[in-house]
PDB file of C-alpha atoms in Angstrom:
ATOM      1  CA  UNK A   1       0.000   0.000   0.000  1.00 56.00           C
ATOM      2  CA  UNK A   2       1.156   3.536  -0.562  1.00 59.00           C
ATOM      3  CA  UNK A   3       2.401   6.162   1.951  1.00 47.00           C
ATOM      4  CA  UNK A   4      -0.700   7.938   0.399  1.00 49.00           C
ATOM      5  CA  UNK A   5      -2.851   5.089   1.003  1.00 56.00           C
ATOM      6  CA  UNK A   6      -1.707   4.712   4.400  1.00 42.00           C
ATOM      7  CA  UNK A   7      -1.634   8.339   5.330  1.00 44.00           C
ATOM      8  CA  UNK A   8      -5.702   8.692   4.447  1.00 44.00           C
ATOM      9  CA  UNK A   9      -6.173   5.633   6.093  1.00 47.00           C
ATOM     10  CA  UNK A  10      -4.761   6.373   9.020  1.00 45.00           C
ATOM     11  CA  UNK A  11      -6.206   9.779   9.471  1.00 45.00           C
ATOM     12  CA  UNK A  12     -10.185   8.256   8.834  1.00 46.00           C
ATOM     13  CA  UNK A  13      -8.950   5.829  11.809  1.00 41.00           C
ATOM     14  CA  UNK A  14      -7.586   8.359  14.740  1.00 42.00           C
ATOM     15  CA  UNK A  15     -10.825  10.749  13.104  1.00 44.00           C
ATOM     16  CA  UNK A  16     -12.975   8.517  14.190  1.00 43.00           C
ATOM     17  CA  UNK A  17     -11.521   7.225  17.581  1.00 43.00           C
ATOM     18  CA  UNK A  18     -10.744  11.174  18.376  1.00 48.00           C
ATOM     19  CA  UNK A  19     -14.645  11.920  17.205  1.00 51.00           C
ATOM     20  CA  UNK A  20     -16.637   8.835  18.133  1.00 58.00           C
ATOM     21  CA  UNK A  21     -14.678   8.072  21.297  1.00 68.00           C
ATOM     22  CA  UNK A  22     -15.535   9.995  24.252  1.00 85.00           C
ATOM     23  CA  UNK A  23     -18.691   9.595  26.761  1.00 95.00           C
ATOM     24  CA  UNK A  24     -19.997  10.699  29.406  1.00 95.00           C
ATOM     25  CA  UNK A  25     -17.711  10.186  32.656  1.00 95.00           C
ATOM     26  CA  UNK A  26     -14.790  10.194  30.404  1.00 97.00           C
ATOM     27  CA  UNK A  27     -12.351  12.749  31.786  1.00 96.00           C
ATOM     28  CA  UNK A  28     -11.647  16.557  30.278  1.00 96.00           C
ATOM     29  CA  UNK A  29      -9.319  19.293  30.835  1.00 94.00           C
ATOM     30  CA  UNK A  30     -11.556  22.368  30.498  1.00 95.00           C
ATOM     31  CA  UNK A  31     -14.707  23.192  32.745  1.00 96.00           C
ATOM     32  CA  UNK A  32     -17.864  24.889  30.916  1.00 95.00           C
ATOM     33  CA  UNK A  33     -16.721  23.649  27.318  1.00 94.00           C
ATOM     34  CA  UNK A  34     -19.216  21.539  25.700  1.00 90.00           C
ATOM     35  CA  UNK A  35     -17.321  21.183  21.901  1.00 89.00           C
ATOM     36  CA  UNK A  36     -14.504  18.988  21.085  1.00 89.00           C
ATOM     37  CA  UNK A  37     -13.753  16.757  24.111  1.00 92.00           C
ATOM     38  CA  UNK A  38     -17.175  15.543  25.194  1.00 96.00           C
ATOM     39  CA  UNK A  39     -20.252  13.721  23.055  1.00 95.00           C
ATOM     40  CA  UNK A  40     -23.010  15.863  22.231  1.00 93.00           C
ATOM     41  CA  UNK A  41     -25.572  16.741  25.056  1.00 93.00           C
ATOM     42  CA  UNK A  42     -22.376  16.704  27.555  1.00 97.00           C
ATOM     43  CA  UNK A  43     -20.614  19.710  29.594  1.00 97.00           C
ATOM     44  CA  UNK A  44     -17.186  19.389  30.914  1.00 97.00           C
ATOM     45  CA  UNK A  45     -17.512  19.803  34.434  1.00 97.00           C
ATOM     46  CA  UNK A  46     -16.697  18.743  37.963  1.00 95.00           C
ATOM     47  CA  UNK A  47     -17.812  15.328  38.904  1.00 91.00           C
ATOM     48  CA  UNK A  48     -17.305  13.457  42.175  1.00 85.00           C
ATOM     49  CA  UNK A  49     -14.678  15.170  44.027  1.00 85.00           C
ATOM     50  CA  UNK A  50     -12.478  18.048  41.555  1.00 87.00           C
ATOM     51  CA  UNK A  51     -11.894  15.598  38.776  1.00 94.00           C
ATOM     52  CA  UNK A  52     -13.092  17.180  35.242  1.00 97.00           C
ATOM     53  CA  UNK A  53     -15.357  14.690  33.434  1.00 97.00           C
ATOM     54  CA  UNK A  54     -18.044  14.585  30.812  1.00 98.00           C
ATOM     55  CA  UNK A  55     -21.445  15.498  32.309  1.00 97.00           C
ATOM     56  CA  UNK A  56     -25.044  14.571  30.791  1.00 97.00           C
ATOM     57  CA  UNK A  57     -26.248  17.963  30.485  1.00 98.00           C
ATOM     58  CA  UNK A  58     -29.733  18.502  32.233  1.00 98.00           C
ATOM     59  CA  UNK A  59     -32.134  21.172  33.566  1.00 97.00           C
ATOM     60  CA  UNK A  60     -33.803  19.191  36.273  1.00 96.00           C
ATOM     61  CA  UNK A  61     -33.030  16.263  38.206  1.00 95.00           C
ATOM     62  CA  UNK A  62     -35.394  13.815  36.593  1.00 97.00           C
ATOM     63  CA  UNK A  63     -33.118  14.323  33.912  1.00 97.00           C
ATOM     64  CA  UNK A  64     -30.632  12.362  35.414  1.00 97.00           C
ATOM     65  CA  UNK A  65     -29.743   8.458  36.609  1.00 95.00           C
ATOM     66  CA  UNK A  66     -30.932   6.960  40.183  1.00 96.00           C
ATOM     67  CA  UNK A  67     -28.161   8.758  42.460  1.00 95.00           C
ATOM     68  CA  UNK A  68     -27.160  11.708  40.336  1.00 96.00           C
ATOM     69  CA  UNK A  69     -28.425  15.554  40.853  1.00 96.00           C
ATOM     70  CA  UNK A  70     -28.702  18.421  38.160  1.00 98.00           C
ATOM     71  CA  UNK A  71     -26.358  20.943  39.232  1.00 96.00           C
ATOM     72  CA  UNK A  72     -24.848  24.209  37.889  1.00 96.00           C
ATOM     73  CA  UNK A  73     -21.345  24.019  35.951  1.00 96.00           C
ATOM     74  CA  UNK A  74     -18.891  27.026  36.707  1.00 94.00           C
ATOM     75  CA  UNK A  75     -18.180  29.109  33.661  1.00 91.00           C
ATOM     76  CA  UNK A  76     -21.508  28.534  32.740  1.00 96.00           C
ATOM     77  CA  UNK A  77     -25.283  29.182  33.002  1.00 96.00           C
ATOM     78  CA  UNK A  78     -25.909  25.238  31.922  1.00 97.00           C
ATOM     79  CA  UNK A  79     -26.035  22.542  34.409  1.00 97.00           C
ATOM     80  CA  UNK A  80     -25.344  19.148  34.485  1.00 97.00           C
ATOM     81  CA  UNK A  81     -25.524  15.110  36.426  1.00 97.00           C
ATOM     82  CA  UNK A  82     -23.242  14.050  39.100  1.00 95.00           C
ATOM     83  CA  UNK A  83     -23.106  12.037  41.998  1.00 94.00           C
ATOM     84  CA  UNK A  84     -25.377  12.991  44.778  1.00 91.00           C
ATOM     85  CA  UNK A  85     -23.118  14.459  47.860  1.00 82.00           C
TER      86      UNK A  85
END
């Protein structure tokens, strides 16, 4: 196969994985930003503890699962689910 060949291949492969690959609980690096590292319908935000993860974005609490509360994420006028305290 060519470099060429390769080089498109490649770059559909780590698109995807980059693109397709996060969820929610997976970790991120920047509260309030709800593009790039999380899936859609997800705010980066602090989980459990200070520990930046993926949040299912809500605006009440029936919005989230058994043991989780809809709560405000700094930065931010949206809110999102995380363990109850």
């Amino acid at each position: 196969m060519s470099f060429a060949r390769w080089f498109v291949v490649g770059s559909l492969v780590l698109g995807c994985v980059v693109a397709c690959g996060s969820t929610v609980g997976d970790a991120c690096n920047e509260e309030g930003k709800i593009e790039g590292q999380c899936p859609n319908d997800a705010i980066c935000g602090k989980g459990a503890g200070d520990a930046l993860v993926c949040l299912k974005q809500c605006s009440d609490g029936a919005q989230c699962p058994s043991g989780e509360e809809c709560g405000g994420v700094s930065k931010t006028s949206l809110k999102g689910c995380r363990p109850k305290r």
